[in-house]
DNA sequence: CCTACCGATCGGTAGG
DNA sequence: CCTACCGATCGGTAGG
């Protein structure tokens, strides 16, 4: 009776993080309880503390690992060519691909920034600014090299970034567009925005 | 001693809503307590219930009044001309103006949607979809009338909307751009996106 | 408009 | 991995 052999008995840390991600995205960090997360992996809330030191830790892990992913993808995209227009196009494609593939991480990343502890938030905010600077630098160089024509580097950069971030809100795998299709189309839109089309 | 004549004694409902708006934007709805709001208007938390029926009510009031504002501005913009390109341009300008002028309302409006009670959330979500449909219809008509050339009506519409929403995140009165400047520039960007420039 | 307070929730710890 | 539980917080009410 007691060992009825329900579902998974063994809880891995990765399962906990995955469950937390989904709950944070759905209900928000503050509204998600350790019991909620436990329930999603078939244990009681307190049992989670064998694998995790705090709820905050889960948020930090989610944010840091996804930030590492975008930064790496961005570096690869920009490093793959010397042509500014191609660099910007590929950077936008990578940006969009990330926001489509890792919707929830992206969503939580921007939505829950304020619920990181002070130290963690400062560090994450700095990395986010670095990421944004990467795009601004590309737009600036494109203008300097006479490849782009923009009204304002700053506004154009914000637009490129915000368009891509928006993808994480509506994108669903297996619907009208594939990840690649969305990436390519946003790459085209980016070229129009900078006047390089 | 007791009547040292501190600051405001009379608390108006509008002051409470304004204080709630700022706190919701800064800390988030769940993280804001009635005591926080009370402190901002120089009363104790429980005293607020003389003017307000619940914390939820404050959120509803903020969201409904700002939604009414955008919808009205949008209608005026679209109704001011018959030319699709001008209509879209003015709709985008109105959209951006709203997100610049009412940054906090816009911010709270998208960020705290999930903390509305079920009925309220459904109603607000429906009005938001109506608003978005207004833009999609304009893009569609522009394409049908051969004024716009877009890869995907849906993605282009999302881009236009998301760019404008992004303004509420970074815009600050009295910095590099005025509200009107930002609106005009985003109007130009919109024309580029739909291939009408 | 205030103090006192209820009832419920929640992160995390104790101690198996 | 669980139950019991601590300590703190919070929305809202009572009753002036």
XYZ file of C-alpha atoms (C1' of nucleotides) in Angstrom:
426
model
C 0.000 0.000 0.000
C 2.673 2.459 0.957
C 4.981 1.622 -1.945
C 2.243 1.863 -4.552
C 4.864 2.901 -7.098
C 3.487 6.260 -8.152
C 5.480 8.215 -10.714
C 9.020 9.545 -10.391
C 10.581 9.026 -6.970
C 13.955 10.462 -7.742
C 13.983 14.237 -7.928
C 16.789 15.853 -9.825
C 17.801 19.435 -9.371
C 17.202 20.082 -13.059
C 13.575 19.010 -12.670
C 13.125 21.449 -9.830
C 14.582 24.306 -11.832
C 12.392 23.425 -14.802
C 9.284 23.342 -12.623
C 10.222 26.639 -11.010
C 10.729 28.208 -14.428
C 7.273 27.247 -15.576
C 5.638 28.431 -12.371
C 7.569 31.686 -12.235
C 6.567 32.388 -15.829
C 2.950 31.498 -15.202
C 2.196 32.953 -11.771
C 5.178 35.137 -11.090
C 8.002 34.678 -8.607
C 6.267 36.075 -5.534
C 3.036 34.211 -6.194
C 4.856 30.896 -6.568
C 5.363 28.983 -3.328
C 7.891 26.311 -2.533
C 4.916 23.999 -2.093
C 3.831 24.761 -5.664
C 7.254 23.826 -6.955
C 7.376 20.731 -4.778
C 3.983 19.608 -6.025
C 5.216 19.873 -9.610
C 7.989 17.376 -8.875
C 5.982 15.210 -6.476
C 7.515 16.128 -3.149
C 6.552 18.437 -0.291
C 7.910 21.945 -0.254
C 10.445 21.450 2.535
C 12.008 18.512 0.711
C 13.263 20.879 -1.958
C 15.806 22.264 0.465
C 17.830 19.091 0.079
C 18.571 20.216 -3.499
C 18.265 23.960 -3.363
C 19.264 26.525 -0.775
C 16.430 28.985 -1.320
C 13.690 30.111 -3.654
C 15.870 33.056 -4.602
C 18.529 30.610 -5.696
C 16.166 29.102 -8.219
C 15.499 32.495 -9.729
C 19.200 33.286 -9.885
C 20.009 30.002 -11.579
C 17.303 30.526 -14.194
C 18.432 34.034 -14.975
C 22.147 33.396 -15.033
C 22.041 30.355 -17.235
C 19.762 31.983 -19.777
C 21.831 35.157 -19.791
C 24.909 33.057 -20.473
C 23.090 31.513 -23.417
C 22.148 34.779 -25.128
C 25.557 36.279 -24.634
C 27.231 33.239 -26.179
C 24.809 33.171 -29.133
C 25.324 36.864 -29.699
C 29.106 36.515 -29.750
C 28.895 33.677 -32.253
C 26.572 35.664 -34.509
C 28.703 38.788 -34.525
C 31.926 36.834 -34.897
C 30.710 34.952 -37.940
C 31.282 37.762 -40.452
C 32.927 41.150 -40.940
C 30.098 42.845 -42.784
C 28.164 45.131 -40.412
C 24.842 44.543 -42.080
C 25.318 40.795 -41.883
C 26.488 41.086 -38.310
C 23.413 43.027 -37.302
C 21.140 40.691 -39.208
C 22.637 37.644 -37.534
C 22.632 39.284 -34.121
C 18.923 40.013 -34.516
C 18.307 36.466 -35.711
C 20.116 35.091 -32.668
C 18.206 37.483 -30.426
C 14.881 36.347 -31.854
C 15.836 32.685 -31.856
C 16.646 32.953 -28.189
C 13.379 34.676 -27.350
C 11.434 32.053 -29.285
C 13.300 28.985 -28.044
C 13.654 30.124 -24.468
C 10.414 32.050 -24.139
C 9.919 31.344 -20.478
C 13.491 32.135 -19.468
C 13.322 35.379 -21.405
C 9.961 36.226 -19.932
C 11.068 35.553 -16.362
C 14.366 37.277 -17.039
C 12.777 40.628 -17.752
C 9.720 40.281 -15.561
C 11.363 39.168 -12.350
C 14.534 41.224 -12.412
C 13.258 43.295 -9.529
C 12.868 40.280 -7.294
C 16.512 39.386 -7.383
C 18.378 40.356 -4.236
C 20.299 43.604 -4.562
C 23.642 42.077 -5.415
C 22.237 39.645 -7.905
C 20.102 42.283 -9.541
C 22.984 44.681 -10.017
C 25.088 41.973 -11.623
C 22.321 40.861 -13.954
C 21.409 44.414 -14.910
C 25.017 45.048 -15.848
C 25.117 42.013 -18.114
C 21.886 43.077 -19.730
C 23.312 46.502 -20.438
C 26.381 44.880 -22.008
C 24.139 42.859 -24.253
C 22.221 45.935 -25.361
C 25.440 47.835 -25.966
C 26.438 45.127 -28.429
C 23.520 46.082 -30.636
C 24.021 49.797 -30.301
C 27.644 49.424 -31.338
C 26.620 47.548 -34.461
C 24.083 50.193 -35.431
C 26.672 52.913 -34.825
C 29.244 51.178 -36.952
C 26.756 50.612 -39.724
C 25.994 54.330 -39.747
C 29.680 55.263 -39.625
C 30.417 52.954 -42.534
C 27.515 54.495 -44.430
C 25.666 51.226 -44.614
C 22.746 52.265 -42.400
C 20.635 55.410 -42.367
C 18.857 55.980 -39.073
C 17.092 58.879 -37.364
C 18.458 57.996 -33.961
C 20.875 55.221 -33.095
C 19.415 54.961 -29.642
C 15.775 54.659 -30.670
C 16.580 52.294 -33.484
C 18.514 50.043 -31.136
C 15.723 49.994 -28.593
C 13.279 49.122 -31.336
C 15.361 46.205 -32.584
C 15.708 44.828 -29.069
C 12.090 45.332 -28.031
C 10.714 43.719 -31.182
C 12.718 40.616 -30.423
C 11.797 40.534 -26.761
C 8.173 40.684 -27.805
C 8.553 37.349 -29.554
C 8.806 35.650 -26.156
C 5.292 36.802 -25.366
C 3.396 35.379 -28.334
C 5.603 32.686 -29.827
C 4.424 29.072 -29.614
C 6.285 26.128 -31.076
C 4.359 24.329 -33.793
C 2.066 27.175 -34.767
C 2.182 29.439 -37.796
C 5.939 30.006 -37.782
C 8.971 27.925 -36.934
C 11.772 29.418 -34.875
C 13.879 29.917 -37.984
C 11.107 31.561 -39.951
C 10.526 34.077 -37.220
C 14.244 34.727 -36.943
C 14.636 35.346 -40.683
C 11.629 37.628 -40.867
C 12.798 39.700 -37.964
C 16.185 39.876 -39.599
C 14.462 41.417 -42.615
C 12.533 43.838 -40.431
C 15.787 44.870 -38.771
C 17.332 45.677 -42.136
C 14.354 47.860 -42.948
C 14.611 49.668 -39.638
C 18.235 50.610 -40.169
C 17.559 51.606 -43.741
C 19.777 48.899 -45.225
C 17.113 46.969 -47.093
C 2.679 69.287 20.032
C 0.092 66.949 18.599
C -1.107 69.351 15.933
C 2.385 70.176 14.725
C 0.901 70.807 11.287
C 2.743 68.208 9.287
C 1.892 67.995 5.612
C -1.408 67.047 3.996
C -4.124 65.915 6.373
C -6.845 65.439 3.814
C -6.414 62.306 1.753
C -8.124 62.187 -1.572
C -8.855 59.037 -3.447
C -6.854 60.308 -6.405
C -3.773 60.634 -4.208
C -4.148 57.046 -3.112
C -4.437 55.809 -6.671
C -1.405 57.848 -7.697
C 0.636 56.466 -4.812
C -0.474 52.926 -5.606
C 0.511 53.410 -9.245
C 4.011 54.435 -8.355
C 4.464 51.607 -5.877
C 2.981 48.978 -8.172
C 5.323 50.124 -10.927
C 8.330 50.162 -8.643
C 7.900 47.086 -6.463
C 5.128 45.196 -8.166
C 1.560 44.616 -7.071
C 2.159 41.655 -4.780
C 5.171 43.222 -3.124
C 3.289 46.432 -2.373
C 1.399 46.446 0.918
C -1.501 48.588 1.965
C 0.823 50.016 4.612
C 3.233 51.084 1.866
C 0.457 52.907 0.074
C -0.791 54.429 3.298
C 2.680 55.669 4.178
C 2.893 57.421 0.817
C -0.201 59.465 1.631
C 0.522 59.859 5.355
C -2.027 57.528 6.868
C -1.960 53.993 8.241
C -2.839 51.125 5.976
C -6.276 50.384 7.451
C -7.346 53.989 6.964
C -7.249 53.487 3.229
C -10.343 51.335 3.434
C -12.405 54.450 4.012
C -11.646 55.424 0.403
C -11.014 52.128 -1.314
C -12.618 48.723 -1.008
C -9.537 46.617 -1.651
C -6.025 46.558 -3.006
C -7.352 44.780 -6.067
C -9.679 47.717 -6.649
C -6.723 50.049 -6.931
C -5.179 47.867 -9.602
C -8.439 47.678 -11.512
C -8.909 51.437 -11.429
C -5.394 52.046 -12.707
C -5.752 49.587 -15.545
C -9.224 50.560 -16.632
C -8.623 54.277 -16.733
C -5.401 53.944 -18.682
C -6.955 51.482 -21.099
C -9.763 53.956 -21.695
C -7.162 56.587 -22.484
C -5.307 54.586 -25.140
C -8.465 53.433 -26.807
C -9.749 56.980 -27.053
C -6.434 58.311 -28.379
C -6.301 55.522 -30.921
C -9.799 56.247 -32.185
C -8.988 59.932 -32.589
C -5.786 59.146 -34.478
C -7.411 56.733 -36.898
C -10.448 58.940 -37.378
C -8.391 61.983 -38.310
C -7.674 60.956 -41.906
C -8.647 58.481 -44.624
C -5.173 57.695 -45.882
C -4.030 54.301 -44.503
C -0.411 55.319 -44.250
C -1.321 58.460 -42.340
C -3.712 56.498 -40.180
C -1.034 53.996 -39.251
C 1.505 56.718 -38.671
C -0.824 58.612 -36.363
C -1.914 55.450 -34.577
C 1.726 54.636 -33.878
C 2.357 58.192 -32.745
C -0.596 57.994 -30.354
C 0.598 54.596 -29.136
C 4.062 55.937 -28.423
C 2.790 59.151 -26.899
C 0.701 57.112 -24.500
C 3.589 54.868 -23.528
C 5.819 57.876 -22.956
C 3.304 60.052 -21.098
C 1.776 57.275 -19.075
C 4.836 55.123 -18.597
C 3.842 53.783 -15.218
C 0.280 52.975 -16.191
C 1.513 51.197 -19.300
C 4.144 49.347 -17.336
C 1.721 48.199 -14.654
C -0.880 47.442 -17.297
C 1.215 44.787 -18.983
C 3.168 43.621 -15.972
C 0.342 43.095 -13.525
C -2.337 41.731 -15.822
C -2.005 38.339 -14.188
C -2.808 39.714 -10.758
C -6.224 40.906 -11.722
C -9.013 38.663 -10.490
C -10.314 36.273 -13.139
C -13.248 38.378 -14.259
C -11.275 41.579 -14.400
C -8.424 39.936 -16.224
C -10.633 38.468 -18.903
C -12.270 41.824 -19.539
C -8.958 43.673 -19.722
C -7.387 41.049 -21.947
C -10.288 41.383 -24.348
C -9.867 45.147 -24.575
C -6.160 44.729 -25.158
C -6.850 42.340 -28.009
C -9.268 44.851 -29.521
C -6.591 47.483 -29.377
C -4.071 45.231 -31.106
C -6.604 44.288 -33.747
C -6.904 47.955 -34.629
C -3.273 47.973 -35.719
C -3.469 44.689 -37.578
C -6.462 45.939 -39.538
C -4.557 49.040 -40.588
C -1.584 47.006 -41.757
C -3.883 44.661 -43.661
C -5.650 47.506 -45.380
C -2.373 49.154 -46.280
C -1.282 45.919 -47.926
C -4.623 45.474 -49.683
C -4.450 49.019 -51.031
C -0.909 48.357 -52.192
C 0.519 51.032 -49.956
C 2.483 48.700 -47.705
C 4.745 45.778 -48.508
C 5.245 43.406 -45.589
C 6.539 39.877 -45.125
C 3.900 39.008 -42.551
C 1.058 41.194 -41.359
C 1.090 39.461 -38.006
C 4.794 39.853 -37.290
C 4.840 43.415 -38.544
C 1.935 44.324 -36.296
C 3.561 42.745 -33.257
C 6.738 44.641 -34.021
C 4.969 47.981 -34.244
C 3.192 47.377 -30.960
C 6.188 46.028 -29.073
C 8.463 48.875 -30.148
C 5.996 51.338 -28.717
C 5.475 49.410 -25.502
C 9.229 49.419 -25.042
C 9.155 53.206 -24.812
C 7.467 52.919 -21.407
C 10.545 51.149 -20.078
C 13.237 53.675 -20.909
C 11.474 56.985 -21.516
C 12.077 59.812 -19.044
C 10.597 63.265 -19.341
C 13.185 65.977 -19.810
C 15.974 63.810 -21.147
C 17.234 63.464 -24.699
C 13.829 63.385 -26.388
C 10.504 65.046 -25.788
C 7.315 63.023 -26.014
C 6.581 64.437 -29.456
C 10.051 63.756 -30.794
C 9.838 60.148 -29.774
C 6.374 59.857 -31.267
C 7.483 61.302 -34.611
C 10.561 59.145 -34.824
C 8.633 56.003 -34.083
C 6.138 57.060 -36.706
C 9.021 57.124 -39.191
C 10.242 53.736 -38.034
C 6.737 52.370 -38.490
C 6.654 53.575 -42.073
C 9.934 51.823 -42.724
C 8.668 48.605 -41.191
C 5.623 48.468 -43.428
C 7.687 49.380 -46.467
C 5.920 52.702 -47.030
C 8.907 54.972 -46.513
C -8.277 58.248 10.812
C -6.216 55.037 14.501
C -5.010 50.789 17.346
C -5.746 46.086 18.082
C -6.288 42.022 16.022
C -8.002 37.965 13.225
C -7.039 34.427 9.858
C -4.330 32.880 6.464
C -0.062 32.308 3.996
C 4.682 31.354 3.433
C 9.938 30.628 3.484
C 12.762 28.068 5.884
C 14.427 24.910 9.959
C 14.299 20.958 13.265
C 14.639 16.481 13.765
C 13.895 12.592 12.404
C 11.915 12.790 1.851
C 8.279 13.905 5.576
C 5.665 16.177 9.526
C 5.579 19.712 12.784
C 6.410 24.151 13.479
C 8.599 28.863 14.045
C 8.553 33.731 12.903
C 7.146 37.072 10.073
C 4.060 39.302 6.893
C -0.215 40.888 5.173
C -5.144 42.043 3.644
C -8.923 43.270 5.769
C -12.315 44.060 9.933
C -13.849 45.725 14.561
C -14.818 49.312 17.114
C -14.032 53.253 18.365
